[in-house]
Amino acid sequence: MEREPPHRPHGAEHPALDRVRREGRWWWLQARHARRVWRWALVAALAVFVLLVLLRGPLADWFWDEPQIEQLLAEGDRALAAGRLSEADGSGARERYQAALALDGDRLQARQGLARTGAAALQQARDRLLRDDLEGSAQALALARELQVPQAEGDDVARQLQARRSAGVGIGALLAQARNAFAAGRLDDGDSCALPLFQRILALQPDNLPALEGREDALSDLLQQARARAARGALAESAAMLLRARQFDAGHADLPASQEALARAVDQRLQQAHRALRRQQLDAAAEGFLAVLAAAPDDANAQRGREQTLQAVLARSQTLANDFQFEAAQRDAALAAALGASTAAQQQLAQRLSRAQQAQHALQQPRLGTAQRERQLRDHLRRIERAEAAGQWISPPGHSAFDALREAQSLAPRDARVKAAAARLLPASRRCYDDNLRQNRVQAAGACLQAWQTLSPTASGLPSARLRLAQRWLAIGSERLGSGDVAFATHAAEQARQLQPDLAELPAFEDRLRRAGARAD
């Protein structure tokens, strides 16, 4: 029996035809893909062509200029290193860097190169000036200014150049003037003296040997005079001479020995002043301490001695005023001012002297009868009591407890009631100070402190009391300043300075006050 062919699905009856179909479809797909690739390649080629047309100028510049710029910069660096800052043929550093900038105005290396060229030109001007090449220095300076070096540096070289030109052949004349002044003993009293003239020459020619030798000799003589004045006790003059000598030549060989001579003289004068103070020779002590401080203002030992002398002078002034020795008391007032007495202390001296004069005037009045004196004495005692009750210790003038006490003492200095009032006022004034300070009533505390000082100027508790009151003024002033009350804060600072000029907290507070005032303006 004949076998039937196997069953094939539809469309697959002919394998060869299927292969042809498959191969034809693959070719068609490949062709389609190739056409797509060529289409995009054509688009890309067209875009590149358009970009080349549009950017042909910048690209050409870049391809052609960049190597040229680098070459110009390298040539400029080599010219700068060789010191050829500017050349007429264009090979100098300035011309090379400027050419690079002309091709690329934003090239940082070219601008930096020009700045270095300007600095080199300025240094070249200085060097040529030192070698007395004035014309070459002027040319280098002109180049530096063209390259816009800092004006201050250029002006400094220009001044030196002008001075050197002005001096010219005048150096010899200046040297002759300096030698003549030295021979006449005129060392440093003015511009026409030896040392200033030698210094002028050396400013123009630092290596001028005759001027250096002349200055050396003149300084030796000046320092010898300084040592002689120190030995005579003219400490301030000696110190001033040493200072001037140091300004002319801080390394002079005679300076250490001269400084040591002044230090010995200062120490000797300080010891003399302390001995005078111990012996209560206050005028000699004051003169000695002030002489030391004129030569050495920062000498702590002399500062303490001056303060001790001042307190002793204030006490003696009170005694002299009470004894009606008014001329001596006035001399002490002047001495206290010279010793640095505060404004408040000087005012107290004046008040004490005025009251003493009033008391003397009262004593010179015709003698009163017993009954009349008793009536007036009782009236003064009642005034003292009323003033005490009101806390009016030394003010208002003429109505204070102290004024009433002085008048009572002038009537009956040995009366038991008067002595009791005087003994009562001193502790009362201290209590008044403490009570008012505790309540932050600084104005009233200050009035009580003045009464205390007037009744006992040398009381041991006064320095600390002045310090506490000054600190309280600043504390209240700081609080008020924080709330914007600049006027009160200013007044507080003034009061604190009068009470304690060297108060540690005062500078910082005054600085705050200045800043607050500036903000208010």
Short mmCIF file of C-alpha atoms in Angstrom, two decimals:
data_model
loop_
_atom_site.label_atom_id
_atom_site.label_comp_id
_atom_site.label_asym_id
_atom_site.label_seq_id
_atom_site.Cartn_x
_atom_site.Cartn_y
_atom_site.Cartn_z
CA MET A 1 0.00 0.00 0.00
CA GLU A 2 1.36 3.30 -0.96
CA ARG A 3 2.29 5.57 2.10
CA GLU A 4 0.83 9.04 2.21
CA PRO A 5 3.29 11.95 2.56
CA PRO A 6 3.44 13.42 6.03
CA HIS A 7 1.10 16.29 6.79
CA ARG A 8 2.68 19.83 6.51
CA PRO A 9 1.21 22.94 7.88
CA HIS A 10 -0.12 25.56 5.59
CA GLY A 11 2.61 27.63 3.93
CA ALA A 12 5.34 25.16 4.66
CA GLU A 13 4.76 22.78 1.82
CA HIS A 14 7.97 23.95 0.04
CA PRO A 15 11.12 24.33 2.30
CA ALA A 16 13.07 25.97 -0.46
CA LEU A 17 10.39 28.58 -0.84
CA ASP A 18 10.47 29.22 2.92
CA ARG A 19 14.22 29.70 2.80
CA VAL A 20 13.89 32.13 -0.06
CA ARG A 21 11.29 34.04 1.79
CA ARG A 22 13.38 34.16 4.94
CA GLU A 23 16.49 35.30 3.08
CA GLY A 24 14.56 37.96 1.21
CA ARG A 25 13.10 39.35 4.42
CA TRP A 26 16.55 39.48 6.07
CA TRP A 27 17.96 41.33 3.10
CA TRP A 28 15.09 43.76 3.21
CA LEU A 29 15.65 44.35 6.93
CA GLN A 30 19.35 44.85 6.39
CA ALA A 31 18.74 47.28 3.59
CA ARG A 32 16.24 49.19 5.68
CA HIS A 33 18.73 49.40 8.58
CA ALA A 34 21.48 50.53 6.22
CA ARG A 35 19.29 53.28 4.81
CA ARG A 36 18.52 54.50 8.34
CA VAL A 37 22.22 54.59 9.28
CA TRP A 38 23.17 56.46 6.16
CA ARG A 39 20.37 58.92 6.73
CA TRP A 40 21.67 59.80 10.26
CA ALA A 41 25.25 59.87 9.03
CA LEU A 42 24.23 62.36 6.36
CA VAL A 43 22.48 64.53 8.99
CA ALA A 44 25.56 64.45 11.25
CA ALA A 45 27.86 65.31 8.36
CA LEU A 46 25.64 68.21 7.41
CA ALA A 47 25.64 69.50 11.03
CA VAL A 48 29.44 69.30 11.22
CA PHE A 49 29.71 71.17 7.95
CA VAL A 50 27.40 73.94 9.21
CA LEU A 51 29.40 74.26 12.47
CA LEU A 52 32.67 74.46 10.55
CA VAL A 53 31.23 77.22 8.37
CA LEU A 54 29.92 79.17 11.36
CA LEU A 55 32.98 78.72 13.66
CA ARG A 56 35.68 78.85 11.06
CA GLY A 57 37.00 82.21 12.41
CA PRO A 58 37.35 81.30 16.16
CA LEU A 59 38.69 77.86 15.32
CA ALA A 60 41.24 79.28 12.96
CA ASP A 61 42.24 81.86 15.57
CA TRP A 62 42.63 79.15 18.16
CA PHE A 63 44.67 76.87 15.95
CA TRP A 64 46.89 79.72 14.80
CA ASP A 65 47.00 82.14 17.87
CA GLU A 66 47.39 79.78 20.82
CA PRO A 67 50.90 78.61 19.92
CA GLN A 68 51.87 82.18 19.10
CA ILE A 69 50.61 83.45 22.51
CA GLU A 70 52.51 80.74 24.36
CA GLN A 71 55.64 81.64 22.44
CA LEU A 72 55.22 85.35 23.29
CA LEU A 73 54.75 84.57 26.98
CA ALA A 74 57.84 82.37 27.02
CA GLU A 75 59.88 85.08 25.28
CA GLY A 76 58.62 87.64 27.77
CA ASP A 77 59.64 85.43 30.70
CA ARG A 78 63.13 84.98 29.24
CA ALA A 79 63.52 88.72 28.62
CA LEU A 80 62.38 89.50 32.18
CA ALA A 81 64.83 87.00 33.65
CA ALA A 82 67.63 88.55 31.58
CA GLY A 83 66.74 92.08 32.79
CA ARG A 84 65.64 93.25 29.34
CA LEU A 85 62.53 95.02 30.53
CA SER A 86 61.85 97.14 27.46
CA GLU A 87 63.59 97.21 24.08
CA ALA A 88 63.05 99.44 21.06
CA ASP A 89 63.07 96.42 18.71
CA GLY A 90 60.13 94.87 20.60
CA SER A 91 62.13 92.04 22.20
CA GLY A 92 61.78 93.34 25.74
CA ALA A 93 59.57 91.78 28.40
CA ARG A 94 57.03 94.60 28.26
CA GLU A 95 56.63 94.35 24.48
CA ARG A 96 56.30 90.54 24.52
CA TYR A 97 53.62 90.54 27.23
CA GLN A 98 51.74 93.39 25.57
CA ALA A 99 51.77 91.48 22.25
CA ALA A 100 50.31 88.45 24.00
CA LEU A 101 47.57 90.64 25.48
CA ALA A 102 46.81 92.04 22.04
CA LEU A 103 46.04 88.49 20.85
CA ASP A 104 44.13 87.52 23.99
CA GLY A 105 42.99 90.40 26.20
CA ASP A 106 41.95 88.04 29.00
CA ARG A 107 45.21 86.15 29.28
CA LEU A 108 46.10 86.28 33.02
CA GLN A 109 49.71 85.20 32.49
CA ALA A 110 50.36 88.24 30.30
CA ARG A 111 48.93 90.65 32.88
CA GLN A 112 50.95 89.04 35.64
CA GLY A 113 54.05 89.30 33.48
CA LEU A 114 53.50 93.03 33.01
CA ALA A 115 53.06 93.46 36.77
CA ARG A 116 56.34 91.62 37.40
CA THR A 117 58.03 93.78 34.78
CA GLY A 118 56.82 96.93 36.55
CA ALA A 119 58.12 95.69 39.92
CA ALA A 120 61.46 94.84 38.31
CA ALA A 121 61.63 98.32 36.74
CA LEU A 122 61.00 99.92 40.16
CA GLN A 123 63.75 97.85 41.77
CA GLN A 124 66.04 98.72 38.86
CA ALA A 125 65.35 102.41 39.55
CA ARG A 126 66.36 101.93 43.19
CA ASP A 127 69.52 100.03 42.31
CA ARG A 128 70.65 102.61 39.76
CA LEU A 129 69.97 105.38 42.28
CA LEU A 130 72.31 103.69 44.75
CA ARG A 131 74.96 103.55 42.01
CA ASP A 132 74.46 107.29 41.35
CA ASP A 133 73.10 106.50 37.86
CA LEU A 134 70.46 109.21 38.09
CA GLU A 135 69.51 109.18 34.42
CA GLY A 136 69.17 105.39 34.33
CA SER A 137 67.12 105.51 37.54
CA ALA A 138 64.78 108.09 36.01
CA GLN A 139 64.27 105.93 32.91
CA ALA A 140 63.53 102.82 34.98
CA LEU A 141 61.12 104.81 37.15
CA ALA A 142 59.31 106.09 34.07
CA LEU A 143 58.88 102.51 32.83
CA ALA A 144 57.61 101.42 36.25
CA ARG A 145 55.02 104.21 36.29
CA GLU A 146 53.88 103.29 32.77
CA LEU A 147 53.32 99.75 34.01
CA GLN A 148 51.26 101.15 36.91
CA VAL A 149 53.28 100.15 39.95
CA PRO A 150 51.79 101.24 43.33
CA GLN A 151 51.84 105.04 43.44
CA ALA A 152 53.27 105.28 46.95
CA GLU A 153 56.30 103.17 46.03
CA GLY A 154 56.89 105.13 42.84
CA ASP A 155 56.57 108.43 44.69
CA ASP A 156 59.12 107.32 47.27
CA VAL A 157 61.73 106.56 44.60
CA ALA A 158 60.86 109.83 42.85
CA ARG A 159 61.48 111.80 46.07
CA GLN A 160 64.85 110.13 46.55
CA LEU A 161 65.77 110.83 42.96
CA GLN A 162 64.76 114.47 43.28
CA ALA A 163 66.72 114.83 46.51
CA ARG A 164 69.80 113.32 44.90
CA ARG A 165 69.49 115.63 41.92
CA SER A 166 68.95 118.64 44.17
CA ALA A 167 71.97 117.73 46.24
CA GLY A 168 74.19 117.38 43.21
CA VAL A 169 77.49 118.90 44.04
CA GLY A 170 76.04 120.27 47.32
CA ILE A 171 77.25 117.24 49.31
CA GLY A 172 80.64 118.83 49.73
CA ALA A 173 79.10 122.07 50.97
CA LEU A 174 76.90 120.20 53.45
CA LEU A 175 79.89 118.27 54.73
CA ALA A 176 81.82 121.49 55.27
CA GLN A 177 78.88 123.03 57.16
CA ALA A 178 78.58 119.94 59.36
CA ARG A 179 82.28 119.98 60.21
CA ASN A 180 82.18 123.68 61.05
CA ALA A 181 79.16 123.16 63.32
CA PHE A 182 80.93 120.27 65.07
CA ALA A 183 84.03 122.37 65.61
CA ALA A 184 81.86 125.11 67.14
CA GLY A 185 80.24 122.62 69.52
CA ARG A 186 76.78 122.89 67.91
CA LEU A 187 75.83 119.24 67.92
CA ASP A 188 72.05 118.87 67.65
CA ASP A 189 70.24 122.06 68.67
CA GLY A 190 68.78 122.70 65.20
CA ASP A 191 68.87 121.82 61.51
CA SER A 192 72.08 123.76 61.02
CA CYS A 193 73.93 121.74 63.67
CA ALA A 194 76.41 118.94 63.08
CA LEU A 195 74.31 115.82 63.64
CA PRO A 196 71.30 116.87 61.51
CA LEU A 197 73.66 117.91 58.71
CA PHE A 198 75.57 114.63 58.80
CA GLN A 199 72.23 112.83 58.79
CA ARG A 200 71.10 114.73 55.68
CA ILE A 201 74.25 113.68 53.86
CA LEU A 202 73.79 110.05 54.88
CA ALA A 203 70.17 110.11 53.72
CA LEU A 204 71.46 110.95 50.25
CA GLN A 205 74.64 108.87 50.37
CA PRO A 206 74.43 106.17 53.06
CA ASP A 207 78.00 105.05 52.46
CA ASN A 208 79.60 108.50 52.65
CA LEU A 209 82.60 107.73 54.88
CA PRO A 210 83.42 111.32 56.01
CA ALA A 211 79.80 111.80 57.06
CA LEU A 212 79.76 108.48 58.94
CA GLU A 213 82.96 109.38 60.79
CA GLY A 214 81.68 112.87 61.55
CA ARG A 215 78.40 111.54 62.95
CA GLU A 216 80.33 109.06 65.10
CA ASP A 217 82.48 111.83 66.62
CA ALA A 218 79.51 114.17 67.18
CA LEU A 219 77.51 111.41 68.90
CA SER A 220 80.46 110.62 71.16
CA ASP A 221 80.53 114.26 72.29
CA LEU A 222 76.75 114.36 72.76
CA LEU A 223 76.78 111.22 74.91
CA GLN A 224 79.64 112.59 76.97
CA GLN A 225 77.55 115.69 77.67
CA ALA A 226 74.60 113.45 78.61
CA ARG A 227 76.75 111.60 81.16
CA ALA A 228 77.97 114.90 82.60
CA ARG A 229 74.40 116.19 83.01
CA ALA A 230 73.35 112.96 84.68
CA ALA A 231 76.19 113.35 87.16
CA ARG A 232 75.01 116.90 87.95
CA GLY A 233 71.45 115.69 88.56
CA ALA A 234 69.93 117.08 85.36
CA LEU A 235 68.18 113.80 84.72
CA ALA A 236 65.56 115.01 82.25
CA GLU A 237 68.18 116.74 80.07
CA SER A 238 70.37 113.65 80.13
CA ALA A 239 67.48 111.38 79.18
CA ALA A 240 66.51 113.69 76.31
CA MET A 241 70.08 113.67 74.97
CA LEU A 242 70.19 109.88 75.09
CA LEU A 243 66.91 109.70 73.20
CA ARG A 244 68.19 112.03 70.46
CA ALA A 245 71.46 110.10 70.18
CA ARG A 246 69.53 106.84 69.82
CA GLN A 247 67.50 108.37 66.98
CA PHE A 248 70.68 109.23 65.10
CA ASP A 249 72.41 105.87 65.69
CA ALA A 250 70.89 103.26 67.98
CA GLY A 251 74.01 101.13 67.76
CA HIS A 252 76.58 103.69 68.89
CA ALA A 253 79.27 102.15 71.06
CA ASP A 254 78.93 104.74 73.87
CA LEU A 255 75.17 104.35 74.31
CA PRO A 256 75.19 101.46 76.83
CA ALA A 257 77.67 103.20 79.15
CA SER A 258 75.71 106.44 78.93
CA GLN A 259 72.44 104.66 79.69
CA GLU A 260 74.06 103.01 82.71
CA ALA A 261 75.32 106.37 83.97
CA LEU A 262 71.80 107.80 83.77
CA ALA A 263 70.35 104.76 85.57
CA ARG A 264 72.83 105.22 88.44
CA ALA A 265 71.99 108.92 88.70
CA VAL A 266 68.25 108.15 88.71
CA ASP A 267 68.67 105.57 91.48
CA GLN A 268 70.75 107.97 93.57
CA ARG A 269 68.20 110.76 93.18
CA LEU A 270 65.40 108.36 94.10
CA GLN A 271 67.16 107.38 97.32
CA GLN A 272 67.65 111.05 98.20
CA ALA A 273 63.96 111.75 97.65
CA HIS A 274 62.92 108.86 99.90
CA ARG A 275 65.25 110.11 102.66
CA ALA A 276 63.78 113.58 102.35
CA LEU A 277 60.26 112.15 102.61
CA ARG A 278 61.13 110.21 105.77
CA ARG A 279 62.47 113.43 107.28
CA GLN A 280 59.28 115.29 106.21
CA GLN A 281 61.32 117.53 103.94
CA LEU A 282 58.43 117.55 101.53
CA ASP A 283 59.68 120.19 99.09
CA ALA A 284 62.96 118.32 98.55
CA ALA A 285 61.13 115.00 98.30
CA ALA A 286 58.70 116.38 95.72
CA GLU A 287 61.52 117.86 93.67
CA GLY A 288 63.40 114.56 93.71
CA PHE A 289 60.48 112.35 92.73
CA LEU A 290 59.41 114.73 89.99
CA ALA A 291 62.97 114.86 88.62
CA VAL A 292 63.11 111.07 88.47
CA LEU A 293 59.72 110.84 86.78
CA ALA A 294 60.77 113.44 84.20
CA ALA A 295 63.58 111.10 83.16
CA ALA A 296 61.77 107.79 83.77
CA PRO A 297 57.98 108.33 83.67
CA ASP A 298 57.23 104.63 84.22
CA ASP A 299 59.33 104.19 87.37
CA ALA A 300 56.89 102.57 89.82
CA ASN A 301 59.04 103.39 92.87
CA ALA A 302 59.06 107.08 91.98
CA GLN A 303 55.32 107.05 91.33
CA ARG A 304 54.64 105.63 94.81
CA GLY A 305 56.97 108.17 96.37
CA ARG A 306 55.20 111.02 94.58
CA GLU A 307 51.80 109.81 95.84
CA GLN A 308 53.09 109.56 99.43
CA THR A 309 54.56 113.03 99.18
CA LEU A 310 51.28 114.37 97.82
CA GLN A 311 49.31 113.00 100.75
CA ALA A 312 51.82 114.50 103.17
CA VAL A 313 51.56 117.88 101.41
CA LEU A 314 47.76 117.78 101.63
CA ALA A 315 47.94 117.09 105.37
CA ARG A 316 50.48 119.86 105.91
CA SER A 317 48.33 122.25 103.92
CA GLN A 318 45.42 121.64 106.29
CA THR A 319 47.62 122.28 109.30
CA LEU A 320 48.99 125.49 107.78
CA ALA A 321 45.50 126.71 106.91
CA ASN A 322 44.26 125.98 110.43
CA ASP A 323 47.20 127.95 111.78
CA PHE A 324 46.33 130.84 109.45
CA GLN A 325 49.66 130.51 107.58
CA PHE A 326 48.02 131.35 104.30
CA GLU A 327 51.09 131.97 102.13
CA ALA A 328 52.62 128.64 103.11
CA ALA A 329 49.27 126.93 102.54
CA GLN A 330 49.06 128.46 99.06
CA ARG A 331 52.58 127.23 98.27
CA ASP A 332 51.52 123.78 99.34
CA ALA A 333 48.49 124.04 97.06
CA ALA A 334 50.79 124.79 94.12
CA LEU A 335 53.11 121.94 95.14
CA ALA A 336 50.17 119.54 95.35
CA ALA A 337 49.11 120.53 91.83
CA ALA A 338 52.65 119.88 90.57
CA LEU A 339 52.57 116.47 92.24
CA GLY A 340 49.43 115.58 90.31
CA ALA A 341 46.66 116.27 92.81
CA SER A 342 43.20 115.59 91.42
CA THR A 343 40.76 118.38 90.66
CA ALA A 344 38.69 117.37 93.69
CA ALA A 345 41.73 117.53 95.99
CA GLN A 346 42.69 120.97 94.69
CA GLN A 347 39.13 122.20 95.25
CA GLN A 348 39.26 120.93 98.82
CA LEU A 349 42.51 122.81 99.40
CA ALA A 350 40.93 126.00 98.11
CA GLN A 351 37.85 125.50 100.31
CA ARG A 352 40.01 124.82 103.36
CA LEU A 353 42.03 127.96 102.78
CA SER A 354 38.89 130.05 102.28
CA ARG A 355 37.34 128.77 105.51
CA ALA A 356 40.54 129.44 107.43
CA GLN A 357 40.58 133.00 106.12
CA GLN A 358 36.96 133.43 107.17
CA ALA A 359 37.78 132.09 110.61
CA GLN A 360 40.68 134.50 110.96
CA HIS A 361 38.45 137.36 109.91
CA ALA A 362 35.91 136.35 112.53
CA LEU A 363 38.60 136.29 115.22
CA GLN A 364 39.72 139.76 114.24
CA GLN A 365 36.26 141.18 114.82
CA PRO A 366 35.71 143.24 118.02
CA ARG A 367 35.41 141.03 121.09
CA LEU A 368 31.87 140.19 121.97
CA GLY A 369 30.28 140.24 125.38
CA THR A 370 29.74 136.96 127.16
CA ALA A 371 26.00 136.93 126.60
CA GLN A 372 26.31 137.87 122.92
CA ARG A 373 29.00 135.24 122.33
CA GLU A 374 26.84 132.62 124.01
CA ARG A 375 23.85 133.50 121.83
CA GLN A 376 25.94 133.25 118.66
CA LEU A 377 27.56 130.02 119.82
CA ARG A 378 24.18 128.45 120.47
CA ASP A 379 23.02 129.60 117.08
CA HIS A 380 26.05 127.93 115.42
CA LEU A 381 25.49 124.72 117.37
CA ARG A 382 21.85 124.65 116.29
CA ARG A 383 22.95 125.16 112.68
CA ILE A 384 25.33 122.23 113.06
CA GLU A 385 22.52 120.04 114.32
CA ARG A 386 20.15 121.09 111.56
CA ALA A 387 22.83 120.53 108.90
CA GLU A 388 23.64 117.13 110.40
CA ALA A 389 20.00 116.14 110.29
CA ALA A 390 19.78 117.23 106.66
CA GLY A 391 23.09 115.54 105.74
CA GLN A 392 24.56 118.89 104.66
CA TRP A 393 28.12 118.27 105.74
CA ILE A 394 30.10 120.68 103.52
CA SER A 395 27.45 122.09 101.21
CA PRO A 396 25.72 124.32 100.45
CA PRO A 397 28.50 126.84 101.17
CA GLY A 398 27.73 128.94 104.23
CA HIS A 399 25.01 126.61 105.47
CA SER A 400 26.86 123.33 105.92
CA ALA A 401 27.66 121.62 109.20
CA PHE A 402 31.34 122.16 108.64
CA ASP A 403 30.90 125.90 108.03
CA ALA A 404 28.88 126.21 111.23
CA LEU A 405 31.51 124.22 113.13
CA ARG A 406 34.31 126.52 111.91
CA GLU A 407 32.37 129.57 113.05
CA ALA A 408 31.67 127.97 116.43
CA GLN A 409 35.36 127.12 116.81
CA SER A 410 36.29 130.71 116.01
CA LEU A 411 34.05 131.87 118.88
CA ALA A 412 34.93 129.26 121.50
CA PRO A 413 37.51 126.73 120.33
CA ARG A 414 37.85 125.16 123.77
CA ASP A 415 34.15 124.97 124.55
CA ALA A 416 33.11 121.42 125.38
CA ARG A 417 30.05 121.64 123.15
CA VAL A 418 32.16 122.71 120.19
CA LYS A 419 34.64 119.88 120.73
CA ALA A 420 31.78 117.43 121.00
CA ALA A 421 30.32 118.68 117.71
CA ALA A 422 33.69 118.33 115.99
CA ALA A 423 34.11 114.80 117.36
CA ARG A 424 30.58 113.98 116.25
CA LEU A 425 30.93 115.22 112.68
CA LEU A 426 33.78 112.91 111.63
CA PRO A 427 32.11 109.55 112.35
CA ALA A 428 28.80 111.00 111.20
CA SER A 429 30.30 111.89 107.84
CA ARG A 430 31.62 108.32 107.52
CA ARG A 431 28.23 106.88 108.42
CA CYS A 432 26.61 109.27 105.96
CA TYR A 433 28.94 108.00 103.24
CA ASP A 434 28.25 104.34 104.01
CA ASP A 435 24.47 104.79 104.25
CA ASN A 436 24.15 106.70 101.01
CA LEU A 437 26.48 104.37 99.13
CA ARG A 438 24.49 101.38 100.33
CA GLN A 439 21.35 102.99 98.88
CA ASN A 440 23.15 103.85 95.60
CA ARG A 441 22.71 107.58 96.30
CA VAL A 442 26.08 108.38 94.77
CA GLN A 443 25.68 112.17 94.73
CA ALA A 444 24.91 112.25 98.47
CA ALA A 445 27.68 109.73 99.17
CA GLY A 446 30.11 112.00 97.35
CA ALA A 447 29.12 114.99 99.49
CA CYS A 448 29.62 112.93 102.66
CA LEU A 449 32.99 111.74 101.37
CA GLN A 450 34.06 115.36 100.84
CA ALA A 451 33.07 116.13 104.43
CA TRP A 452 35.06 113.15 105.62
CA GLN A 453 38.11 114.23 103.60
CA THR A 454 37.82 117.78 104.86
CA LEU A 455 37.59 116.73 108.50
CA SER A 456 40.42 114.19 108.21
CA PRO A 457 42.41 114.41 104.95
CA THR A 458 44.88 111.67 105.97
CA ALA A 459 42.34 109.11 107.22
CA SER A 460 43.43 105.60 106.29
CA GLY A 461 39.99 104.64 104.99
CA LEU A 462 39.76 107.41 102.40
CA PRO A 463 41.54 105.65 99.47
CA SER A 464 39.28 102.62 99.62
CA ALA A 465 36.23 104.85 100.05
CA ARG A 466 37.12 106.83 96.91
CA LEU A 467 37.64 103.56 95.01
CA ARG A 468 34.28 102.13 96.10
CA LEU A 469 32.42 105.30 95.17
CA ALA A 470 34.13 105.46 91.75
CA GLN A 471 33.21 101.83 91.07
CA ARG A 472 29.61 102.48 92.13
CA TRP A 473 29.41 105.48 89.78
CA LEU A 474 30.56 103.25 86.92
CA ALA A 475 28.16 100.46 87.85
CA ILE A 476 25.17 102.81 87.84
CA GLY A 477 26.46 104.58 84.74
CA SER A 478 26.77 101.24 82.92
CA GLU A 479 23.19 100.37 83.79
CA ARG A 480 21.92 103.73 82.60
CA LEU A 481 24.01 103.50 79.45
CA GLY A 482 22.36 100.19 78.68
CA SER A 483 19.00 101.92 78.79
CA GLY A 484 20.22 104.68 76.45
CA ASP A 485 20.93 107.44 78.98
CA VAL A 486 24.23 108.62 77.50
CA ALA A 487 24.19 111.97 79.35
CA PHE A 488 24.08 110.35 82.81
CA ALA A 489 26.69 107.77 81.77
CA THR A 490 29.00 110.60 80.69
CA HIS A 491 28.53 112.33 84.04
CA ALA A 492 29.22 109.05 85.83
CA ALA A 493 32.49 108.60 83.93
CA GLU A 494 33.57 112.14 84.85
CA GLN A 495 32.81 111.55 88.53
CA ALA A 496 34.67 108.24 88.53
CA ARG A 497 37.71 109.82 86.90
CA GLN A 498 37.81 112.62 89.49
CA LEU A 499 37.63 110.10 92.31
CA GLN A 500 40.00 107.47 90.88
CA PRO A 501 41.84 108.50 87.68
CA ASP A 502 43.61 105.12 87.43
CA LEU A 503 40.48 103.02 87.93
CA ALA A 504 40.98 99.79 85.96
CA GLU A 505 37.39 99.61 84.69
CA LEU A 506 37.32 103.21 83.45
CA PRO A 507 38.95 102.86 79.97
CA ALA A 508 36.57 100.09 78.89
CA PHE A 509 33.55 102.07 80.09
CA GLU A 510 34.71 105.22 78.31
CA ASP A 511 35.19 103.18 75.13
CA ARG A 512 31.59 101.95 75.40
CA LEU A 513 30.52 105.53 75.96
CA ARG A 514 32.31 106.72 72.81
CA ARG A 515 30.71 103.98 70.73
CA ALA A 516 27.28 104.81 72.11
CA GLY A 517 27.81 108.50 71.33
CA ALA A 518 28.91 107.66 67.77
CA ARG A 519 25.77 105.58 67.23
CA ALA A 520 23.61 108.39 68.59
CA ASP A 521 25.20 110.84 66.12
#
